[in-house]
C-alpha positions in Angstrom: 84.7 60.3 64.1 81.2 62.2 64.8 79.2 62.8 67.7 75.7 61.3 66.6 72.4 63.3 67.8 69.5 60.9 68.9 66.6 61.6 66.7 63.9 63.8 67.7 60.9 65.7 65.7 62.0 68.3 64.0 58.9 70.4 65.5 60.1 70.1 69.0 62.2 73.6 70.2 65.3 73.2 71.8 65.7 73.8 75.5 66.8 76.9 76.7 69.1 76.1 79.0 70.9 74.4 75.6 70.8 77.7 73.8 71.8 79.9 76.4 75.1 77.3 76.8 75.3 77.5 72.6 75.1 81.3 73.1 78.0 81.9 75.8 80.4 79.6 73.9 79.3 81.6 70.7 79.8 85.3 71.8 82.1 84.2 75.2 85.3 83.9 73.5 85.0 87.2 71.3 83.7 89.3 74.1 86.5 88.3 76.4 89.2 89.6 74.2 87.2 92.5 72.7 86.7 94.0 76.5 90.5 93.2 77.1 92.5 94.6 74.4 89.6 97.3 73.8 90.4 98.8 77.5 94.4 98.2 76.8 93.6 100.2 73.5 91.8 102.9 75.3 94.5 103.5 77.9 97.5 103.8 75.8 98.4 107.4 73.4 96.5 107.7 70.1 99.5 107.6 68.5 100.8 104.6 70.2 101.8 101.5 67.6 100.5 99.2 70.1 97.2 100.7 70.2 96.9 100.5 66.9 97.7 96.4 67.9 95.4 95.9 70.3 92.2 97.8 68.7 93.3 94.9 65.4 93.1 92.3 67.3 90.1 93.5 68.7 88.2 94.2 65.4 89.7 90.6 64.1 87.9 89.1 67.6 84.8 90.7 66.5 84.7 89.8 63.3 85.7 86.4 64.1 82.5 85.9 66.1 80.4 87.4 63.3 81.8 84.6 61.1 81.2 81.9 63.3 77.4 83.6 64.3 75.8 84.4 61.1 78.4 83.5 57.6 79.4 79.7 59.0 76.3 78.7 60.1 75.0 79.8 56.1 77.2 77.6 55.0 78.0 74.2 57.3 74.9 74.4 59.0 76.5 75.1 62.2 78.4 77.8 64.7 81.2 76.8 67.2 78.7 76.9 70.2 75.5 74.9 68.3 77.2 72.5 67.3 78.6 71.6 70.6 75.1 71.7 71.9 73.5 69.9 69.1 71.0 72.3 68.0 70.0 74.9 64.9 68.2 77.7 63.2 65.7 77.0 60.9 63.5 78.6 58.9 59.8 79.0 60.1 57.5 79.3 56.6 55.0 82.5 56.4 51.6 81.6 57.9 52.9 77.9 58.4 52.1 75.9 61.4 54.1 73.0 60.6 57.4 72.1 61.0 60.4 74.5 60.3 61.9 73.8 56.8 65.7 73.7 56.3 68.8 76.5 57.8 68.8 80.2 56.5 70.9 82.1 55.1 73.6 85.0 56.0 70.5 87.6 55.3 68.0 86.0 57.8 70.5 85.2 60.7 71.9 89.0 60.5 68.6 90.3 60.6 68.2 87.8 64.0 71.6 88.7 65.2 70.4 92.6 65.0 66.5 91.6 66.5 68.5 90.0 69.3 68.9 93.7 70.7 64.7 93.3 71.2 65.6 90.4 73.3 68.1 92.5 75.5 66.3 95.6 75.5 63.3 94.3 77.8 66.1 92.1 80.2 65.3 89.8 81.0 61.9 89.3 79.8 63.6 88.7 75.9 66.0 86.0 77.0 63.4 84.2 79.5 60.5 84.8 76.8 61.1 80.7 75.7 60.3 79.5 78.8 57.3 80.5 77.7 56.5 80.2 74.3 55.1 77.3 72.6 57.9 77.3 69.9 60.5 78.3 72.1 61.5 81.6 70.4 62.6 84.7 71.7 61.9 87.8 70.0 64.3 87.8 67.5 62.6 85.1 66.4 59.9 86.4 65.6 61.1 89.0 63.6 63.2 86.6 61.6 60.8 84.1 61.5 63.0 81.1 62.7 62.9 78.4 65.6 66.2 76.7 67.1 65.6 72.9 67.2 67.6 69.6 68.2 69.3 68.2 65.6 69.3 64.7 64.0 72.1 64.7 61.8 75.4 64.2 63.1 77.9 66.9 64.5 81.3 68.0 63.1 83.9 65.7 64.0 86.4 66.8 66.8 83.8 69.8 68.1 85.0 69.8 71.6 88.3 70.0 70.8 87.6 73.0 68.7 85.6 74.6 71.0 88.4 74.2 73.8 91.1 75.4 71.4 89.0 78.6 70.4 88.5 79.3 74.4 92.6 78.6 75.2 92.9 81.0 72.3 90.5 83.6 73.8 92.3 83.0 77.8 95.8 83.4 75.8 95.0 86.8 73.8 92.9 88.1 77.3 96.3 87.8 79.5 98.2 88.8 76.7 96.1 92.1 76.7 96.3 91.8 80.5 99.9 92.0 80.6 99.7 94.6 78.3 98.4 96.6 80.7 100.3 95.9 83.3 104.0 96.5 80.9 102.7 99.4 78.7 100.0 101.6 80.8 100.5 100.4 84.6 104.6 100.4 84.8 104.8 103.5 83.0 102.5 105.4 85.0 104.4 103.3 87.7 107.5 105.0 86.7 106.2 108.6 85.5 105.3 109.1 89.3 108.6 107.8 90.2 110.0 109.9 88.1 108.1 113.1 89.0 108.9 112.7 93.0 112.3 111.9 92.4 113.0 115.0 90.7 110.6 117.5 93.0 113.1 116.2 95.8 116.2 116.6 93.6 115.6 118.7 90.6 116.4 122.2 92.6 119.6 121.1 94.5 121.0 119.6 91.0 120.4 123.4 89.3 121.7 125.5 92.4 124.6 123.3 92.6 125.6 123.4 89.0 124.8 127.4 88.5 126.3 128.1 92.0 130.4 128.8 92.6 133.6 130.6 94.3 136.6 131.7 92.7 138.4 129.9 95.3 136.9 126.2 94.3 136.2 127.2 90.7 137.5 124.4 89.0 136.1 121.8 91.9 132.9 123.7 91.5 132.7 123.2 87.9 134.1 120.1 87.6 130.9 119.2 89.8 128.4 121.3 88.1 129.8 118.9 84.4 129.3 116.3 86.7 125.0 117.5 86.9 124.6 117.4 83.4 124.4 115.2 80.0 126.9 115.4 77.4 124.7 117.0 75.6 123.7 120.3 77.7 127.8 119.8 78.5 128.8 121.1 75.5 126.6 124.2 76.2 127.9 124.3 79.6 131.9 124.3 78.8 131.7 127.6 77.1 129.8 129.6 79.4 132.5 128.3 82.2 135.7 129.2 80.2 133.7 132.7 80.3 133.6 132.7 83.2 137.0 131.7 83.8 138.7 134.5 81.9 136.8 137.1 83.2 137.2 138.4 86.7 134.8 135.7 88.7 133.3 136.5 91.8 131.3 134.2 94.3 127.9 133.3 92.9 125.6 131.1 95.0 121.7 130.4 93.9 119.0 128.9 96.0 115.8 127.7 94.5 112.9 129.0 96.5 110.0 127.8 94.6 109.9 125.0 92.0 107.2 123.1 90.0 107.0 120.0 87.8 105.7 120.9 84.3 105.9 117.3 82.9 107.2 113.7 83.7 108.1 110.6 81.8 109.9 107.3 82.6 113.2 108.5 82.0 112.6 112.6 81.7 110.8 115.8 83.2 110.6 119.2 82.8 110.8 122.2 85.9 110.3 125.0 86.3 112.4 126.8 89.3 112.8 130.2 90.4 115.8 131.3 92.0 117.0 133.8 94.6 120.9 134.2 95.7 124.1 136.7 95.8 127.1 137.7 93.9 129.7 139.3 94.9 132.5 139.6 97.7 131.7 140.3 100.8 130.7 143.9 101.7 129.5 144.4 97.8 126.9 141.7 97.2 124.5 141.9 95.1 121.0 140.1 95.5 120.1 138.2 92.2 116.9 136.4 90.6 115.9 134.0 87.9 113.5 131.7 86.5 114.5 128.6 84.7 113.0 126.1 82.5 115.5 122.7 83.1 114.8 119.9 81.3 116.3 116.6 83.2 117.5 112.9 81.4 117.6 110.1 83.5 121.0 108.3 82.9 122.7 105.2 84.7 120.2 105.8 87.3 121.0 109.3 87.7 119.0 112.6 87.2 121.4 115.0 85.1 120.2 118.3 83.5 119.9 118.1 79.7 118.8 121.4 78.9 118.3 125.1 80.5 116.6 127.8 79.2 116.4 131.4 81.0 112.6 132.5 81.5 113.5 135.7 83.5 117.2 136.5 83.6 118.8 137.2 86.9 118.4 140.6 88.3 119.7 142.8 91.2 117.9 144.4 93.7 116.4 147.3 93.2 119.2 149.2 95.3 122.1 148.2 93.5 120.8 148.4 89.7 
């Protein structure tokens, strides 16, 4: 089946209310998608696989509209929105006052697609320019020497059901950038700051009670401090403690007096902490200092140290060195 076009003169320009609808179901589609998974692209890493996704689909969105704006309409005659509209571009001869002669080719409409940037530039006198002009034409135009008329042959068969298709396409890819967003940008950033005041609160009690114990508890105390850490930093940790256990072990307790976040993911973060405590038995204690870089995993829900590196090792007051 076709959608038949009443006749009219092939002189007469078409309305511009008809273009303007042709126009926003030409570009509509594209734009919508471009602007959603061109933000999603802009907010993920550069070296992020989806990125890479989205800025495709994006360039495929663009190029798609090109086709349908200036290579389909070389070759059926039509675009998506024009032919839903019932209207066309034809060529205007040089010096000719008569009627436009047949459609143009990929050249001509590029050249108008470009000279459409002399309708926007001057907004909105370009796009209301063919409420006044005699011919209709808007700037572009002009330049490419072309007027958009009714049409009198028939349409493509099954337009509007193309035309909805392309626009559930265009709502489908939009959400699907949209909930890229929200999954790959907003929940992480969602969880980074989760992650980052979860571990200013906890971070510095997990290292003081790990490096902190009493000869009296030692194998409670470092039973818990295997408890604070992954298996990984565990098999660091064992050694140092059966050092610790065949030397002569005295009380060691640490405090963490000031403490920063250097950097937070989902799942890890990095602090830095600088301790203050005491070793020693009573009556020969011995103030101690340290600063730590302590890298944390996340694991069944639980912040555990996965890594400790000694910026400043500990040292005794200036008294007792």
């Amino acid at each position: 089946m076709t959608d038949p076009v009443a006749p009219v003169p092939h002189s007469d320009p078409a309305r511009w209310r008809t273009r303007a609808t042709a126009l926003a179901i030409d570009l509509l589609p594209g734009v919508v998608v471009m602007a959603s998974m061109g933000m999603l692209a802009l907010s993920l890493p550069g070296d992020s696989a989806w990125r890479w996704a989205a800025t495709a689909v994006a360039a495929l969105a663009f190029l798609a509209t090109a086709v349908n704006r200036i290579l389909l309409p070389a070759i059926t005659g039509w675009s998506l929105g024009r032919a839903l509209t019932g209207i066309e571009v034809a060529r205007v001869p040089t010096g000719a006052a008569a009627e436009p002669g047949p459609g143009v080719g990929p050249r001509r409409l590029l050249v108008r697609e470009v000279a459409h940037l002399l309708d926007t530039i001057p907004v909105p006198l370009g796009w209301l320019w063919p409420l006044r002009d005699k011919r209709g034409r808007t700037f572009a135009d002009m330049v490419a020497r072309t007027q958009v008329r009714p049409v009198t042959r028939e349409r493509p068969a099954d337009i509007r059901r193309w035309t909805m298709a392309v626009f559930i396409g265009s709502a489908a890819l939009s959400l699907l950038g949209a909930a890229g967003a929200y999954g790959l940008v907003y929940q992480r950033d969602h969880h980074t700051d989760q992650a980052r005041s979860q571990i200013t609160r906890q971070g510095p009690k997990i290292v003081a009670d790990m490096l902190s114990y009493d000869p009296e508890t030692l194998q409670d105390d470092f039973d818990r401090a295997q408890s604070l850490v992954t298996d990984k930093y565990r098999e660091q940790l064992l050694p140092q403690q059966d050092a610790i256990r065949k030397s002569k072990p005295v009380p060691n307790f640490y405090r963490v007096t000031d403490a920063a976040v250097l950097d937070a993911a989902p799942h890890r973060a990095t602090m830095l902490l600088f301790l203050q405590g005491q070793r020693g038995v009573a009556g020969d204690e011995r103030l101690i200092s340290a600063t730590v870089r302590v890298a944390f995993a996340q694991q069944s829900g639980a912040w555990r140290v996965d890594d400790l590196t000694v910026v400043s090792k500990p040292l005794p007051a200036e008294g007792d060195r």
